[in-house]
Amino acid sequence: MATLGMSGTERAAVEKFRQDVVEPSMTNLVILDFWAEWCGPCKQLTPVLEKVAAQYADRGVRLVKVNVDEEKFIAAQFRIQSIPTVYALFQGQPVADLSGARTEGQLSGALDQLLAQLPIQGEAQQLEAEIEPLIAMGEQVLGEGDAERAASIFRQIVEMAPENAEALAGLARALVATGELDEARTTLARVPEKEAGATAVAQARSAIALAEIAPAGESGELESRIAANPDDHAARYELAGTLMARGDRDAAADQLLESIRRDRDHDDGAARKRLLQLIEAVGLEDPWAAAQRRRLSAILFG
């Protein structure tokens, strides 16, 4: 706002706006709420704005309220015609009109979209940048088979970010690999509800489920049953579980795929369901998982 030709009061209002709104918006997302004491809808919206702004404070969101009766000049610059009017500002410019967001869910959804698009660096974003390479390290170590070291790495990440879904899921999977199923379940239960559908969480959930159902028995008898009757699907299913428990995912997948090839509908598609569960536990982006999906597709659609 140019101050040429303004009165002293107007220049003071502009300076206050610069300090309270423009400067913070250089690095933060500022929610600018135009309101008045006599406005009933404003009073209903205020607690929603304050609650959501507090929840997003560590992600670089700040709430600034502008009383249109006390700061008429600023309201006029924004051409406020009705209230409540709520804008989101970044680097001194309006980036969204949030006036239609009247519930916590609507406002949170709008903020999530904005934060995903704008280079805002709040405490939460900085922490995410710090732990991202650590999570990658934990996944690499776990993939190399050193579950105990992976668990140690993920524990350190969880100490830094107690609600990080990827870290909690990684720790749960590492605990499954070390045989600590009870702790793995407890760890996964700590994932925030809003992150419950995340890919990493689903992967950990499948790993736990596989560990719960995979028997750790001997394979000799099962192999003999299959040699005597290649269509003994129950034996193949149990053998696959035993192989999973040993960590031999290749042989487990072979047994399940052969069962599917022989009778894809046996026991309501049990072999296919367990194979998909194994693939999810390994990770859908893993090259091994991609290879098994291709093998499965060749059987089902070839």
Coordinates of C-alpha atoms in Angstrom, one line a residue:
M1 CA 0.0 0.0 0.0
A2 CA 1.4 3.4 -1.0
T3 CA 1.3 6.0 1.8
L4 CA 1.6 9.1 -0.4
G5 CA -1.3 11.4 0.4
M6 CA -2.5 9.5 3.5
S7 CA -3.3 11.0 6.8
G8 CA -1.2 10.2 9.8
T9 CA -3.9 7.8 11.1
E10 CA -4.0 6.0 7.8
R11 CA -0.2 5.8 7.6
A12 CA -0.2 4.3 11.2
A13 CA -2.8 1.7 10.1
V14 CA -0.7 0.7 7.1
E15 CA 2.5 0.4 9.2
K16 CA 0.7 -1.7 11.8
F17 CA -0.7 -3.9 9.0
R18 CA 2.8 -4.2 7.5
Q19 CA 4.2 -5.4 10.9
D20 CA 1.3 -7.7 11.8
V21 CA 0.5 -9.2 8.5
V22 CA 2.8 -8.4 5.5
E23 CA 6.2 -9.2 7.2
P24 CA 5.0 -12.4 8.9
S25 CA 3.5 -13.5 5.5
M26 CA 6.9 -13.5 3.9
T27 CA 7.6 -16.9 5.5
N28 CA 4.2 -17.9 7.0
L29 CA 0.7 -18.4 5.7
V30 CA -1.4 -15.7 7.4
I31 CA -5.1 -16.2 7.9
L32 CA -6.6 -12.7 7.8
D33 CA -10.0 -12.6 9.5
F34 CA -12.2 -9.5 9.0
W35 CA -14.8 -9.3 11.7
A36 CA -16.8 -7.0 14.1
E37 CA -18.2 -7.2 17.6
W38 CA -21.8 -6.9 16.4
C39 CA -21.4 -9.8 13.8
G40 CA -23.0 -13.0 15.0
P41 CA -21.5 -15.3 12.3
C42 CA -18.1 -13.8 13.1
K43 CA -18.4 -14.9 16.7
Q44 CA -19.4 -18.4 15.6
L45 CA -16.4 -18.6 13.3
T46 CA -13.8 -17.2 15.7
P47 CA -13.3 -20.4 17.8
V48 CA -13.0 -22.5 14.7
L49 CA -10.4 -20.2 13.2
E50 CA -8.5 -20.1 16.5
K51 CA -8.5 -23.8 17.0
V52 CA -7.4 -24.7 13.5
A53 CA -4.7 -21.9 13.5
A54 CA -3.3 -23.3 16.7
Q55 CA -3.3 -26.8 15.3
Y56 CA -1.3 -25.6 12.2
A57 CA 0.9 -23.1 14.1
D58 CA 4.0 -25.4 13.8
R59 CA 3.4 -25.6 10.0
G60 CA 3.8 -21.9 9.6
V61 CA 0.2 -20.7 9.9
R62 CA -0.7 -17.5 11.8
L63 CA -4.1 -15.9 12.5
V64 CA -4.5 -12.2 12.4
K65 CA -7.9 -10.6 13.1
V66 CA -8.9 -7.2 11.7
N67 CA -11.9 -5.4 13.4
V68 CA -13.5 -3.6 10.5
D69 CA -15.0 -0.9 12.8
E70 CA -11.6 -0.1 14.3
E71 CA -9.5 -0.5 11.1
K72 CA -11.8 0.9 8.5
F73 CA -9.0 2.0 6.2
I74 CA -7.5 -1.5 6.0
A75 CA -10.9 -3.0 5.4
A76 CA -11.5 -0.5 2.6
Q77 CA -8.2 -1.4 0.9
F78 CA -9.5 -5.0 0.8
R79 CA -12.9 -3.8 -0.3
I80 CA -14.6 -5.7 2.4
Q81 CA -18.4 -5.6 1.8
S82 CA -19.6 -8.4 4.2
I83 CA -18.2 -10.2 7.2
P84 CA -16.9 -12.6 8.2
T85 CA -14.4 -12.4 5.3
V86 CA -11.3 -14.6 5.6
Y87 CA -8.3 -14.5 3.3
A88 CA -5.1 -16.5 3.3
L89 CA -2.0 -14.3 2.6
F90 CA 1.5 -15.4 1.5
Q91 CA 4.3 -13.0 0.8
G92 CA 2.0 -10.0 1.1
Q93 CA -0.5 -11.3 -1.4
P94 CA -3.9 -13.0 -1.0
V95 CA -3.6 -16.6 -2.2
A96 CA -7.1 -17.9 -1.2
D97 CA -10.5 -16.8 -0.1
L98 CA -11.4 -18.9 2.9
S99 CA -14.7 -17.2 3.7
G100 CA -16.6 -20.3 2.7
A101 CA -14.8 -22.6 5.1
R102 CA -16.9 -22.6 8.2
T103 CA -16.0 -25.9 9.8
E104 CA -12.8 -27.4 11.1
G105 CA -12.7 -30.0 8.3
Q106 CA -13.3 -27.4 5.6
L107 CA -10.7 -25.1 6.9
S108 CA -8.1 -27.8 7.5
G109 CA -8.7 -29.2 4.0
A110 CA -8.1 -25.7 2.5
L111 CA -4.9 -25.2 4.5
D112 CA -3.6 -28.6 3.6
Q113 CA -3.9 -27.8 -0.1
L114 CA -2.2 -24.4 0.3
L115 CA 0.6 -25.7 2.4
A116 CA 1.3 -28.4 -0.2
Q117 CA 1.6 -25.8 -2.9
L118 CA 3.5 -23.0 -1.1
P119 CA 7.2 -22.9 0.1
I120 CA 6.3 -22.3 3.7
Q121 CA 8.9 -23.4 6.2
G122 CA 7.3 -23.8 9.7
E123 CA 8.8 -25.9 12.4
A124 CA 6.9 -29.0 11.2
Q125 CA 8.2 -28.7 7.7
Q126 CA 11.8 -28.2 8.9
L127 CA 11.5 -31.3 11.1
E128 CA 10.1 -33.3 8.1
A129 CA 13.1 -32.2 6.1
E130 CA 15.5 -33.4 8.9
I131 CA 13.9 -36.8 9.4
E132 CA 13.3 -37.6 5.7
P133 CA 16.8 -38.9 5.1
L134 CA 16.7 -40.7 8.4
I135 CA 13.6 -42.6 7.4
A136 CA 15.3 -43.5 4.1
M137 CA 18.2 -44.8 6.1
G138 CA 16.0 -46.9 8.3
E139 CA 14.2 -48.4 5.3
Q140 CA 17.5 -49.2 3.6
V141 CA 18.9 -50.9 6.7
L142 CA 15.7 -52.8 7.2
G143 CA 15.7 -53.9 3.5
E144 CA 19.3 -55.1 4.0
G145 CA 18.1 -57.4 6.8
D146 CA 19.5 -55.6 9.8
A147 CA 16.2 -55.3 11.7
E148 CA 17.7 -54.5 15.1
R149 CA 19.7 -51.6 13.7
A150 CA 16.7 -50.4 11.7
A151 CA 14.5 -50.5 14.8
S152 CA 17.2 -48.4 16.6
I153 CA 17.1 -45.8 13.8
F154 CA 13.3 -45.6 13.7
R155 CA 13.2 -45.3 17.5
Q156 CA 15.4 -42.2 17.3
I157 CA 13.1 -40.7 14.6
V158 CA 10.0 -41.4 16.7
E159 CA 11.7 -39.6 19.6
M160 CA 12.1 -36.5 17.3
A161 CA 8.6 -36.8 15.8
P162 CA 6.3 -39.0 18.0
E163 CA 3.4 -38.9 15.6
N164 CA 5.2 -39.4 12.3
A165 CA 3.3 -42.2 10.6
E166 CA 6.2 -43.3 8.4
A167 CA 8.6 -43.6 11.4
L168 CA 6.0 -45.4 13.5
A169 CA 5.2 -47.8 10.7
G170 CA 8.9 -48.4 10.0
L171 CA 9.5 -49.2 13.6
A172 CA 6.6 -51.5 13.7
R173 CA 7.9 -53.4 10.7
A174 CA 11.4 -53.6 12.2
L175 CA 9.9 -55.0 15.4
V176 CA 8.0 -57.6 13.4
A177 CA 11.3 -58.7 11.8
T178 CA 12.9 -59.0 15.3
G179 CA 9.9 -61.1 16.5
E180 CA 8.5 -58.4 18.9
L181 CA 4.9 -58.6 17.7
D182 CA 3.3 -57.1 20.8
E183 CA 5.5 -54.0 20.7
A184 CA 4.9 -53.8 17.0
R185 CA 1.1 -53.6 17.5
T186 CA 1.5 -51.1 20.3
T187 CA 3.7 -48.9 18.1
L188 CA 1.3 -49.0 15.1
A189 CA -1.6 -48.1 17.4
R190 CA 0.2 -44.8 18.1
V191 CA -0.3 -43.6 14.5
P192 CA -2.7 -40.6 14.4
E193 CA -6.2 -41.5 13.1
K194 CA -5.9 -39.1 10.2
E195 CA -2.8 -41.1 9.0
A196 CA -4.3 -44.5 9.5
G197 CA -4.8 -45.0 5.7
A198 CA -1.3 -44.1 4.8
T199 CA 0.6 -46.6 2.5
A200 CA 3.4 -47.1 5.1
V201 CA 0.8 -47.9 7.8
A202 CA -1.0 -50.4 5.6
Q203 CA 2.4 -52.0 4.8
A204 CA 3.1 -52.4 8.6
R205 CA -0.4 -53.7 9.2
S206 CA 0.1 -56.4 6.6
A207 CA 3.5 -57.3 8.1
I208 CA 2.0 -57.8 11.5
A209 CA -0.9 -59.8 10.1
L210 CA 1.5 -62.1 8.2
A211 CA 3.6 -62.6 11.3
E212 CA 0.5 -63.6 13.2
I213 CA -0.7 -66.2 10.7
A214 CA 2.6 -67.6 9.6
P215 CA 3.4 -70.8 11.3
A216 CA 7.1 -71.5 12.2
G217 CA 6.9 -75.2 11.8
E218 CA 8.9 -77.8 9.8
S219 CA 8.4 -77.8 6.0
G220 CA 9.4 -81.5 5.3
E221 CA 5.9 -83.0 5.9
L222 CA 4.2 -80.3 3.9
E223 CA 6.7 -80.7 1.0
S224 CA 6.0 -84.5 1.0
R225 CA 2.2 -83.9 0.9
I226 CA 2.7 -81.6 -2.1
A227 CA 5.0 -84.1 -3.9
A228 CA 2.3 -86.8 -3.4
N229 CA -0.5 -84.5 -4.5
P230 CA 0.4 -81.2 -6.3
D231 CA -3.2 -80.1 -5.9
D232 CA -3.0 -80.1 -2.1
H233 CA -3.7 -76.4 -1.8
A234 CA -3.9 -76.5 2.0
A235 CA -0.4 -77.9 2.2
R236 CA 0.9 -75.2 -0.2
Y237 CA -0.8 -72.5 1.8
E238 CA 0.7 -73.8 5.1
L239 CA 4.1 -74.2 3.5
A240 CA 4.0 -70.6 2.2
G241 CA 3.3 -69.5 5.7
T242 CA 6.3 -71.4 7.0
L243 CA 8.6 -70.0 4.3
M244 CA 7.4 -66.5 5.2
A245 CA 8.2 -67.1 8.8
R246 CA 11.8 -68.0 7.7
G247 CA 12.0 -64.9 5.6
D248 CA 12.1 -66.8 2.3
R249 CA 9.6 -64.7 0.4
D250 CA 10.7 -66.0 -3.0
A251 CA 9.8 -69.6 -2.2
A252 CA 6.6 -68.5 -0.4
A253 CA 5.5 -66.6 -3.4
D254 CA 6.3 -69.5 -5.7
Q255 CA 4.0 -71.8 -3.6
L256 CA 1.2 -69.3 -3.6
L257 CA 1.4 -68.6 -7.3
E258 CA 1.5 -72.3 -8.1
S259 CA -1.7 -72.8 -6.0
I260 CA -3.3 -69.9 -7.8
R261 CA -2.3 -71.3 -11.2
R262 CA -3.8 -74.7 -10.4
D263 CA -7.1 -73.3 -8.9
R264 CA -7.4 -69.6 -8.4
D265 CA -10.8 -69.9 -6.6
H266 CA -9.7 -72.5 -4.0
D267 CA -10.9 -71.6 -0.5
D268 CA -12.4 -68.3 -1.8
G269 CA -9.1 -67.3 -3.3
A270 CA -7.1 -67.7 -0.1
A271 CA -3.7 -68.1 -1.9
R272 CA -4.2 -64.9 -3.9
K273 CA -5.3 -62.9 -0.8
R274 CA -2.2 -64.1 1.1
L275 CA 0.1 -63.3 -1.8
L276 CA -1.3 -59.7 -2.0
Q277 CA -0.9 -59.4 1.7
L278 CA 2.8 -60.4 1.3
I279 CA 3.3 -58.0 -1.5
E280 CA 1.8 -55.1 0.6
A281 CA 4.0 -56.0 3.5
V282 CA 7.1 -55.9 1.4
G283 CA 6.0 -52.5 -0.1
L284 CA 4.1 -51.9 -3.3
E285 CA 7.0 -49.9 -4.8
D286 CA 9.6 -52.6 -4.1
P287 CA 11.0 -54.2 -7.3
W288 CA 10.3 -57.6 -5.8
A289 CA 6.7 -56.7 -5.2
A290 CA 6.3 -55.4 -8.7
A291 CA 7.7 -58.7 -10.1
Q292 CA 5.2 -60.8 -8.1
R293 CA 2.4 -58.6 -9.3
R294 CA 3.4 -59.2 -12.9
R295 CA 3.6 -63.0 -12.2
L296 CA 0.1 -62.9 -10.7
S297 CA -1.3 -60.9 -13.6
A298 CA 0.2 -63.4 -16.1
I299 CA -1.7 -66.2 -14.3
L300 CA -5.0 -64.4 -13.9
F301 CA -5.1 -62.6 -17.3
G302 CA -2.6 -64.5 -19.4

